[in-house]
C-alpha atoms as an extended CHARMM CRD file, in Angstrom:
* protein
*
       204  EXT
         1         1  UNK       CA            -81.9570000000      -57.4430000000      -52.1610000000  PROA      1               0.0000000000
         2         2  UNK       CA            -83.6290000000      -60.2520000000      -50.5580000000  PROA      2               0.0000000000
         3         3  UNK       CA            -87.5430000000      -58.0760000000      -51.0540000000  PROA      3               0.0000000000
         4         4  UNK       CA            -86.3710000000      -57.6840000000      -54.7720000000  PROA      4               0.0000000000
         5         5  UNK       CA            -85.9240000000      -61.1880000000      -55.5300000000  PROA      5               0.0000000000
         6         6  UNK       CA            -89.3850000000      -62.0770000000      -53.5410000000  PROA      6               0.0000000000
         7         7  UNK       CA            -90.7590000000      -59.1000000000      -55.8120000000  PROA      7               0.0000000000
         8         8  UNK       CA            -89.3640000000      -60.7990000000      -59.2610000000  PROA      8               0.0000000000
         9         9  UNK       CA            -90.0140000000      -64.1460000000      -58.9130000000  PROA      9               0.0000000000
        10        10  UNK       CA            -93.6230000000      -63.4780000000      -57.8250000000  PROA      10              0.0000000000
        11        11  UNK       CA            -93.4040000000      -61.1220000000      -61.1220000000  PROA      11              0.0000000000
        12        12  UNK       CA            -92.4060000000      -64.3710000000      -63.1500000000  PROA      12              0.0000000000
        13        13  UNK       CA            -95.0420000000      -66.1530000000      -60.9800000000  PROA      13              0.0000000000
        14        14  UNK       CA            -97.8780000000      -64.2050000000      -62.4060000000  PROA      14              0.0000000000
        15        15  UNK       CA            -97.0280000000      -63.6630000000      -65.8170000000  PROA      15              0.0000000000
        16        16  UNK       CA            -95.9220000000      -67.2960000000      -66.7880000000  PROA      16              0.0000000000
        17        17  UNK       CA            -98.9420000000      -69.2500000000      -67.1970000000  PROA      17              0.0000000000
        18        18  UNK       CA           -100.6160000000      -68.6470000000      -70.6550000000  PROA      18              0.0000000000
        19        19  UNK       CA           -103.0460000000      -66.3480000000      -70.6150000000  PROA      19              0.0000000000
        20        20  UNK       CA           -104.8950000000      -63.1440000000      -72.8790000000  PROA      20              0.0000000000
        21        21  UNK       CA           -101.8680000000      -61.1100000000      -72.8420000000  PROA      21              0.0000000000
        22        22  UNK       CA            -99.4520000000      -64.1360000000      -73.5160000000  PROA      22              0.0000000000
        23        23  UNK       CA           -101.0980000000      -65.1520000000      -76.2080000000  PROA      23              0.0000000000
        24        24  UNK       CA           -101.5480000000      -61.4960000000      -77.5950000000  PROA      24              0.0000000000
        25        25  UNK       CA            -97.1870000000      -61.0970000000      -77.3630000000  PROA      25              0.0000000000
        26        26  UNK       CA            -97.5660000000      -64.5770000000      -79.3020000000  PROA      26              0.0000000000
        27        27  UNK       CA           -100.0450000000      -64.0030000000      -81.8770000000  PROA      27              0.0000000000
        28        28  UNK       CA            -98.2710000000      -60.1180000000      -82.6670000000  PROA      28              0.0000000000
        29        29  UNK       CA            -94.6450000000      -61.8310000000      -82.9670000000  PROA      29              0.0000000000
        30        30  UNK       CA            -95.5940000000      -64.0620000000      -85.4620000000  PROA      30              0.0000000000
        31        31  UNK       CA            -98.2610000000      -61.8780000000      -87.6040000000  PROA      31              0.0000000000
        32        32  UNK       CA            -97.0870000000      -58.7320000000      -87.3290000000  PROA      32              0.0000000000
        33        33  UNK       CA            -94.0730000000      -56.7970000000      -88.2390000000  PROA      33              0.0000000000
        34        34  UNK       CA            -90.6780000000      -57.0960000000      -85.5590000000  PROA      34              0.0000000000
        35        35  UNK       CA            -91.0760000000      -53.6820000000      -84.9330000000  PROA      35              0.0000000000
        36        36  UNK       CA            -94.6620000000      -53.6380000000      -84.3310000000  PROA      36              0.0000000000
        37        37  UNK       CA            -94.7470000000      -56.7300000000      -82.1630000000  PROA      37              0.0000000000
        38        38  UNK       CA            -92.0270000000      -55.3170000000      -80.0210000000  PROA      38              0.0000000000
        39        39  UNK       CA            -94.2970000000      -52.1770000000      -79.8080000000  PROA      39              0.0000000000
        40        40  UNK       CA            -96.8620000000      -54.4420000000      -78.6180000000  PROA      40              0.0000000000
        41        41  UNK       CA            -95.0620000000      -55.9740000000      -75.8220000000  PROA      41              0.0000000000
        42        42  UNK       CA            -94.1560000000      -53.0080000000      -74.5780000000  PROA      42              0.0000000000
        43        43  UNK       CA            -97.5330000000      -51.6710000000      -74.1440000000  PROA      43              0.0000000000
        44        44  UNK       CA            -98.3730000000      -55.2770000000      -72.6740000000  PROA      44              0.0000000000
        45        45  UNK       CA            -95.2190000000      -54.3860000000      -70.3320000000  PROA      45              0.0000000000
        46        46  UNK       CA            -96.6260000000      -50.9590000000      -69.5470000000  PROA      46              0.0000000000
        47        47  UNK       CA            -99.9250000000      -51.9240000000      -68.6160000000  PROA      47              0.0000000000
        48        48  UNK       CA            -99.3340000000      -54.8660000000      -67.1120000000  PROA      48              0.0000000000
        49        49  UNK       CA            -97.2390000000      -53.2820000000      -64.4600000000  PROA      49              0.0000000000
        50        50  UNK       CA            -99.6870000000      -50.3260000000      -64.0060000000  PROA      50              0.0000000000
        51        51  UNK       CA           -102.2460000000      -53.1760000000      -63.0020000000  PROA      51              0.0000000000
        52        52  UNK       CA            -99.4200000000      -55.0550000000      -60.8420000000  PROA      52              0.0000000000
        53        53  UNK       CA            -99.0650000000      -51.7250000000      -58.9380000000  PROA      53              0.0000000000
        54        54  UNK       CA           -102.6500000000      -50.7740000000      -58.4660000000  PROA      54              0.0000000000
        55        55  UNK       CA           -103.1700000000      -54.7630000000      -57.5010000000  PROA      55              0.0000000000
        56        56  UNK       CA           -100.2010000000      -53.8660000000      -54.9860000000  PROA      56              0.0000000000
        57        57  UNK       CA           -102.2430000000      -50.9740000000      -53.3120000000  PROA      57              0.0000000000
        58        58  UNK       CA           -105.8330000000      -52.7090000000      -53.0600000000  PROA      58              0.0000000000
        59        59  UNK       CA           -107.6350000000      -51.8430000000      -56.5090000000  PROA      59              0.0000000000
        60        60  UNK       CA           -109.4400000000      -55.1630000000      -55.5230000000  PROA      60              0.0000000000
        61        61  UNK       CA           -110.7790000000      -53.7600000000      -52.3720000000  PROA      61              0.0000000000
        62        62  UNK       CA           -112.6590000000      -51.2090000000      -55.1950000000  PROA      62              0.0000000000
        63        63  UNK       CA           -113.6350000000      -53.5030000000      -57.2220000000  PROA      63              0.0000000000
        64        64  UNK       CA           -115.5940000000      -55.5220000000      -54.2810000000  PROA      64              0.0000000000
        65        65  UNK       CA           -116.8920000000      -52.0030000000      -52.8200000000  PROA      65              0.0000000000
        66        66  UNK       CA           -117.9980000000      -51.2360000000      -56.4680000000  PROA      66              0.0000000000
        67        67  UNK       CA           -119.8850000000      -53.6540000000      -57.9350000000  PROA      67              0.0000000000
        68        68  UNK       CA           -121.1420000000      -51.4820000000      -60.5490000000  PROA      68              0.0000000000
        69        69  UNK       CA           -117.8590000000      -51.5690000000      -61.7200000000  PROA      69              0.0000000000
        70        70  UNK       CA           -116.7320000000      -55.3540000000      -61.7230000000  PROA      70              0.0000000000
        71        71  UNK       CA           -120.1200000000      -55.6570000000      -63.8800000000  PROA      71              0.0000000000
        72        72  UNK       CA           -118.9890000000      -53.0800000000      -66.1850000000  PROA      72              0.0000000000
        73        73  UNK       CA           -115.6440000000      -54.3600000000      -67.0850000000  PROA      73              0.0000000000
        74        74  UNK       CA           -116.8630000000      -57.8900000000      -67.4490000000  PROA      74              0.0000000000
        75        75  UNK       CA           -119.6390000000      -56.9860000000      -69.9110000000  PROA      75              0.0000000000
        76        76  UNK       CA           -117.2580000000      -54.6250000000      -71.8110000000  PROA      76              0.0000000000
        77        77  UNK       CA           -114.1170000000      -56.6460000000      -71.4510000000  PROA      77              0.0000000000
        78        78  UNK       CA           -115.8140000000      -59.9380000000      -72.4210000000  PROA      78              0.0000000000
        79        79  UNK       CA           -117.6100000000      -58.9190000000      -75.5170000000  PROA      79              0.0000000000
        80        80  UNK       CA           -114.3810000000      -57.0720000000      -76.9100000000  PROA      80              0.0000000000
        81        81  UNK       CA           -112.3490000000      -60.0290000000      -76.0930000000  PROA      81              0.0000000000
        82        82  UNK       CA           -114.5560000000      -61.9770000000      -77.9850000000  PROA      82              0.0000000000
        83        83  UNK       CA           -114.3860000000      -59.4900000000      -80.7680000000  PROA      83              0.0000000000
        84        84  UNK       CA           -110.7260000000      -59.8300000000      -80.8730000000  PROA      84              0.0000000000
        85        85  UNK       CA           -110.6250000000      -63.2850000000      -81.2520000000  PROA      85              0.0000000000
        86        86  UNK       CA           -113.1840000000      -63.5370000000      -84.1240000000  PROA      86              0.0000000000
        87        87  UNK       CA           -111.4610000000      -61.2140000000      -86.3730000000  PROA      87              0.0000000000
        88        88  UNK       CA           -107.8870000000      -63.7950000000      -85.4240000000  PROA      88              0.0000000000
        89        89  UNK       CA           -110.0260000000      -66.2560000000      -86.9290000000  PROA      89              0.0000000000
        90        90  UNK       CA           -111.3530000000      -64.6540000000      -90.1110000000  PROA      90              0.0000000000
        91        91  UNK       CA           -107.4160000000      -63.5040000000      -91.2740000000  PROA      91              0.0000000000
        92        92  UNK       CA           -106.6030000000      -65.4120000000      -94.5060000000  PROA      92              0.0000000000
        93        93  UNK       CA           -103.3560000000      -67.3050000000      -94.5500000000  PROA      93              0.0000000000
        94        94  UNK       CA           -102.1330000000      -64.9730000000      -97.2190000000  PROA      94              0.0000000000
        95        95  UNK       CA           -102.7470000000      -61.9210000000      -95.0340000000  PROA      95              0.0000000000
        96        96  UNK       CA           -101.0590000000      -63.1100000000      -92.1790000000  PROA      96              0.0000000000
        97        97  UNK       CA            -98.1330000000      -60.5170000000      -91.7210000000  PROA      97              0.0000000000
        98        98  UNK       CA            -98.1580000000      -58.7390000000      -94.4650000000  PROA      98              0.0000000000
        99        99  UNK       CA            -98.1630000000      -54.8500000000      -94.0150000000  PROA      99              0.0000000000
       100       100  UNK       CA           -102.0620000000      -54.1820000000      -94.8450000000  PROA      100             0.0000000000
       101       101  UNK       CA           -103.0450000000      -56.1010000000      -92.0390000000  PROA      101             0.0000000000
       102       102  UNK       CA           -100.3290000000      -54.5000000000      -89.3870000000  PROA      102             0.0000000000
       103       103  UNK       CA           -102.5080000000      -53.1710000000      -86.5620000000  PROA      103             0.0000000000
       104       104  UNK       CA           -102.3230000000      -49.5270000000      -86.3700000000  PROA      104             0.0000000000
       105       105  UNK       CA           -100.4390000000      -47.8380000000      -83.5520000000  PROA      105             0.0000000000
       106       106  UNK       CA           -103.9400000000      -47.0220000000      -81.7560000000  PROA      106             0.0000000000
       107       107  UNK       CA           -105.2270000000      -50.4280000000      -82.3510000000  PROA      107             0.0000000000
       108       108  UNK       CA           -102.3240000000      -51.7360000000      -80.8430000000  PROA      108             0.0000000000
       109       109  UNK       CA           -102.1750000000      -49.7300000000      -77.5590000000  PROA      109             0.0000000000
       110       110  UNK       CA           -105.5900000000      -50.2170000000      -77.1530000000  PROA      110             0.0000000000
       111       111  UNK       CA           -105.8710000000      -54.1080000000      -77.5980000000  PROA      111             0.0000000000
       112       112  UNK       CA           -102.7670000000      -54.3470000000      -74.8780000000  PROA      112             0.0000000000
       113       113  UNK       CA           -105.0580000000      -52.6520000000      -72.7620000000  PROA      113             0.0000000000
       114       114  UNK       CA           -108.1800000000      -54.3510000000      -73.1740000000  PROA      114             0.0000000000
       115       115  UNK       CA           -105.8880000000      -57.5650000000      -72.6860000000  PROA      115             0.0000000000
       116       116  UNK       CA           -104.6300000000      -56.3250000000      -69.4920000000  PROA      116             0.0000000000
       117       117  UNK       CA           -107.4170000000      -53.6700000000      -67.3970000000  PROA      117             0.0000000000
       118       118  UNK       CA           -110.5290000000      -55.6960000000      -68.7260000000  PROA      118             0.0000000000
       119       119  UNK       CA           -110.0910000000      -59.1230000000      -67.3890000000  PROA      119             0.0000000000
       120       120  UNK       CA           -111.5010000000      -58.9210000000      -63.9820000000  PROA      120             0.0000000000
       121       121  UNK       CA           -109.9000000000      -62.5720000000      -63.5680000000  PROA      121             0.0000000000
       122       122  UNK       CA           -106.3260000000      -61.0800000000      -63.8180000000  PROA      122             0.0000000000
       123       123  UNK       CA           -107.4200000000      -58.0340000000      -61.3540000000  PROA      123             0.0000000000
       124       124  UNK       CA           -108.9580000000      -60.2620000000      -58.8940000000  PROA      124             0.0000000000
       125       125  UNK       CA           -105.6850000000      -62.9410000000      -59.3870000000  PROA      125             0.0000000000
       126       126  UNK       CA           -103.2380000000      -60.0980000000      -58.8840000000  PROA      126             0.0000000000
       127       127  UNK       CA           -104.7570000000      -58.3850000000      -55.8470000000  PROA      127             0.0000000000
       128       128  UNK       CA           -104.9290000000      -61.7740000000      -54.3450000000  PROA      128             0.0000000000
       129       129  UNK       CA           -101.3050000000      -62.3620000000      -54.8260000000  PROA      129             0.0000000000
       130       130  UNK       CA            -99.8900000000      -59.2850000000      -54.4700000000  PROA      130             0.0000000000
       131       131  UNK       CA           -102.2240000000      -57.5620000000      -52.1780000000  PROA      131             0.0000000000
       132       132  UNK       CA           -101.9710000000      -60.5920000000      -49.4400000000  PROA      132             0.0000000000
       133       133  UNK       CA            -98.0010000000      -60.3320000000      -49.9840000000  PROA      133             0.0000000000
       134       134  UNK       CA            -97.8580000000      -56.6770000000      -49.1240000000  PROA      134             0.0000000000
       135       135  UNK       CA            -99.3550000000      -57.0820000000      -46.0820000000  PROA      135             0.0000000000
       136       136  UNK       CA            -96.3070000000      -59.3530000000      -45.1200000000  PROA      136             0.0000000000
       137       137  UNK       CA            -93.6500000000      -56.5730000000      -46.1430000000  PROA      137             0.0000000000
       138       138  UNK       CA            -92.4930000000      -53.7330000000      -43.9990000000  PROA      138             0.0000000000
       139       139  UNK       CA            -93.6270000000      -50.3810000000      -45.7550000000  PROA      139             0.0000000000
       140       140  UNK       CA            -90.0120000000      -49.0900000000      -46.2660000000  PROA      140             0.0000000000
       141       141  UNK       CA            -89.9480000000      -52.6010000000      -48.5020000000  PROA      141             0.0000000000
       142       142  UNK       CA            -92.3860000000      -52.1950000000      -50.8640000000  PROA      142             0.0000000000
       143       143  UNK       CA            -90.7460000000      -49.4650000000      -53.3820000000  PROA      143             0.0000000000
       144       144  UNK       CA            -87.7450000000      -52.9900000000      -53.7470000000  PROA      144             0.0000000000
       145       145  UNK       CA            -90.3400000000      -55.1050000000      -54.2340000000  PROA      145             0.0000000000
       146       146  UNK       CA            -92.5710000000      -53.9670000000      -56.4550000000  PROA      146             0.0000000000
       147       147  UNK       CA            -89.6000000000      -53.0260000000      -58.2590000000  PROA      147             0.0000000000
       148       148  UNK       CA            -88.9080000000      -56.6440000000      -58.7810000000  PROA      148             0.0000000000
       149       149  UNK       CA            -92.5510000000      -57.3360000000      -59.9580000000  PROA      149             0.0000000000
       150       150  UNK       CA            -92.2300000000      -54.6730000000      -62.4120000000  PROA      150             0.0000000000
       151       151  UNK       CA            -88.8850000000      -55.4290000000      -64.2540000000  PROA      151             0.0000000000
       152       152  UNK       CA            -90.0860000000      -59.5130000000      -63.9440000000  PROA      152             0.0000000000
       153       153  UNK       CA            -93.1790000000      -57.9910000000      -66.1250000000  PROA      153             0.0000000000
       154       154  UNK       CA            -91.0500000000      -56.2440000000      -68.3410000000  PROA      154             0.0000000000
       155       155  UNK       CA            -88.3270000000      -58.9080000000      -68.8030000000  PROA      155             0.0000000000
       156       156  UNK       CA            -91.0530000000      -61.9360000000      -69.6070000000  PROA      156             0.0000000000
       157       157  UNK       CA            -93.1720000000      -60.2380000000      -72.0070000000  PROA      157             0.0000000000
       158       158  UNK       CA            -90.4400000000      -58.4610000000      -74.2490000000  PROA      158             0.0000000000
       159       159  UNK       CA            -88.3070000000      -61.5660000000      -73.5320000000  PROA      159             0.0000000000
       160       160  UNK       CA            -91.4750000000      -63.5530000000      -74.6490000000  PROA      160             0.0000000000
       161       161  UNK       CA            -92.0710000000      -61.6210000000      -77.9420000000  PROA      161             0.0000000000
       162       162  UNK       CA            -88.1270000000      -61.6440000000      -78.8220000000  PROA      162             0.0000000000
       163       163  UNK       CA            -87.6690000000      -65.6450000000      -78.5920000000  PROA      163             0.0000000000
       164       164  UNK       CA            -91.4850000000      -66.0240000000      -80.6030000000  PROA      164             0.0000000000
       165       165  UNK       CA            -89.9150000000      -63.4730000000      -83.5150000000  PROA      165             0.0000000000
       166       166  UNK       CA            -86.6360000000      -64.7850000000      -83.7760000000  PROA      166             0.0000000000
       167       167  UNK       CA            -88.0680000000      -67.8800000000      -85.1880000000  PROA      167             0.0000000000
       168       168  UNK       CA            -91.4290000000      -67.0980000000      -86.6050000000  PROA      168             0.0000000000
       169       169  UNK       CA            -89.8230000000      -67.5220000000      -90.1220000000  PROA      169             0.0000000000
       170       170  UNK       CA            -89.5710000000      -70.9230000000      -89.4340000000  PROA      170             0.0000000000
       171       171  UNK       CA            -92.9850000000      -71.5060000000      -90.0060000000  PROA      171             0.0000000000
       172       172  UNK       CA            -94.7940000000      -71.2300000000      -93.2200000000  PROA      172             0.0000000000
       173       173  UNK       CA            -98.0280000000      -69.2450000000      -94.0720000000  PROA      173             0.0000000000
       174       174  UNK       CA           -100.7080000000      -72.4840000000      -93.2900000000  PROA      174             0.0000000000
       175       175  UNK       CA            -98.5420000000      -72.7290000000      -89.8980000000  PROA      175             0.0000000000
       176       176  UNK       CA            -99.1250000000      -68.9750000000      -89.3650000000  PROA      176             0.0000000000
       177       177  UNK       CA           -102.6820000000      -69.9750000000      -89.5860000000  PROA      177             0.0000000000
       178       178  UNK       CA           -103.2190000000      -72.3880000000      -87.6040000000  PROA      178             0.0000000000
       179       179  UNK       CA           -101.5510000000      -70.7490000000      -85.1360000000  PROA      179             0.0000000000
       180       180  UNK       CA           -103.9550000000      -67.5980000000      -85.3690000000  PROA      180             0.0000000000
       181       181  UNK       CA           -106.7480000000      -69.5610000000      -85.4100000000  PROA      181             0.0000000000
       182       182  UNK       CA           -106.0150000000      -71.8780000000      -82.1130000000  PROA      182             0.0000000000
       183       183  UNK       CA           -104.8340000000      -68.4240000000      -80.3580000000  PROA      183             0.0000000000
       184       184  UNK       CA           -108.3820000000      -67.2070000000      -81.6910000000  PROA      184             0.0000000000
       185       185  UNK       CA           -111.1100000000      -69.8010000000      -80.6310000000  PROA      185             0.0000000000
       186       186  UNK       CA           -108.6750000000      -69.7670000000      -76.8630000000  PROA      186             0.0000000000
       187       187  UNK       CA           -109.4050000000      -66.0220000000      -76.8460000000  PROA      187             0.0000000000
       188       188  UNK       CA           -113.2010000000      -66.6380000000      -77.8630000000  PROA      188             0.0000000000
       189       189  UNK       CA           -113.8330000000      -68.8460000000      -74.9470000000  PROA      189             0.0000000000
       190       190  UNK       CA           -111.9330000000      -66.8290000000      -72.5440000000  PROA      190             0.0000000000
       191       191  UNK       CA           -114.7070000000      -63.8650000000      -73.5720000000  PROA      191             0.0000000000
       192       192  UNK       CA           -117.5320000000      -66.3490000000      -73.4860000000  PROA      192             0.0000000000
       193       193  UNK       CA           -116.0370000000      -67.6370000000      -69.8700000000  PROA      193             0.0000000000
       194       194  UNK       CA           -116.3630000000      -63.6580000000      -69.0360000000  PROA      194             0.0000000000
       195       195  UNK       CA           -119.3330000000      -62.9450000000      -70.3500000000  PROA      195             0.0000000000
       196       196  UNK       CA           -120.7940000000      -65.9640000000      -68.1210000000  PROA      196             0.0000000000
       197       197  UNK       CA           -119.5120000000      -64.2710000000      -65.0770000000  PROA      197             0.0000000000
       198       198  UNK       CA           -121.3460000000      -61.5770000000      -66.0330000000  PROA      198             0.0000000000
       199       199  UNK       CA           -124.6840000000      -63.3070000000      -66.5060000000  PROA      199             0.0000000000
       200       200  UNK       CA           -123.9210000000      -65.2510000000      -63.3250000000  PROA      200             0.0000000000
       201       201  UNK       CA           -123.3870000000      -61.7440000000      -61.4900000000  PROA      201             0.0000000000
       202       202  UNK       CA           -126.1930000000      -60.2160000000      -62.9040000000  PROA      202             0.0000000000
       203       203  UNK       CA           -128.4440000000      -62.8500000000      -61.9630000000  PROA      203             0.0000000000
       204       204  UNK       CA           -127.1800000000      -63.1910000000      -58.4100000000  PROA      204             0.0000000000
């Protein structure tokens, strides 16, 4: 019991401060449909823990070996973050969650991974955290703990989305707005911050 409570409240550890795929749960709880944004954070759930598991077992180890790859998912992963964020900005007021702007089921899945597998910040953050912990655990531990990371993962981010949608009718269309369009320009300079890493590697 005692490595599944270190496991879950380093889960709650990682997730809580605001980042891409908080602000994605956010931003799809109060624009989109409740059953779509619960989709959403599910997917956000899913992948998230597939990253907290290869982060677990060294994936950051690769991505030093590779650097190839570290380059690749920085160019790729910045410029569609910053994609993302410019179409948050150019949704109308009167758009905002209605059904002809519900992201499709593909668009969905594939945003929550973007979110999650191409931000080389969250890779390198997890596989600091949870790679330096594992070395700490006996091996016959690490199926309890990394149980506790995963359910943490799943708990916040459906939690998350369930508290936003309960009272996203309190706010009004112009709210909704503003709301997209701070989550928005935060997303854009989170790309721009990537795509300088990139430039910065590529230079180096």
């Amino acid at each position: 019991m005692n490595f599944f409570l270190q496991g879950l409240t380093m889960g709650f550890a990682i997730e809580a401060p605001i980042g891409l795929a908080n602000l994605f749960v956010i931003n799809n709880a109060l624009t989109q449909s409740r059953r779509r944004s619960y989709i959403a954070a599910f997917f956000v759930a899913f992948f998230d823990i597939a990253l907290s598991i290869a982060c677990f077992f060294g994936i950051g180890a690769i991505m030093k070996q590779f650097e190839w790859l570290k380059i690749a998912i920085l160019l790729f992963g910045s410029l569609i973050v910053i994609y993302m964020g410019i179409n948050l900005l150019r949704a109308e007021a009167s758009e905002i969650g209605s059904k002809d702007t519900e992201l499709t089921m593909f668009k969905t899945i594939s945003t929550a991974f973007v979110m999650i597998w191409f931000n080389p910040q969250a890779i390198i953050d997890g596989s600091l955290m949870l790679g330096a912990f594992q070395v700490t655990l006996p091996v016959n531990s690490y199926p309890i703990f990394i149980g506790g990371v995963v359910i943490a993962s799943f708990v916040w981010f459906i939690g998350l989305n369930l508290v936003i949608a309960k009272f996203k009718d309190k706010f009004n269309a112009k709210v909704l707005r503003t709301i997209n369009m701070v989550c928005g320009a935060v997303i854009i300079l989170y790309g721009l911050k990537l795509f300088y890493n990139f430039i910065t590697l590529i230079i180096h």
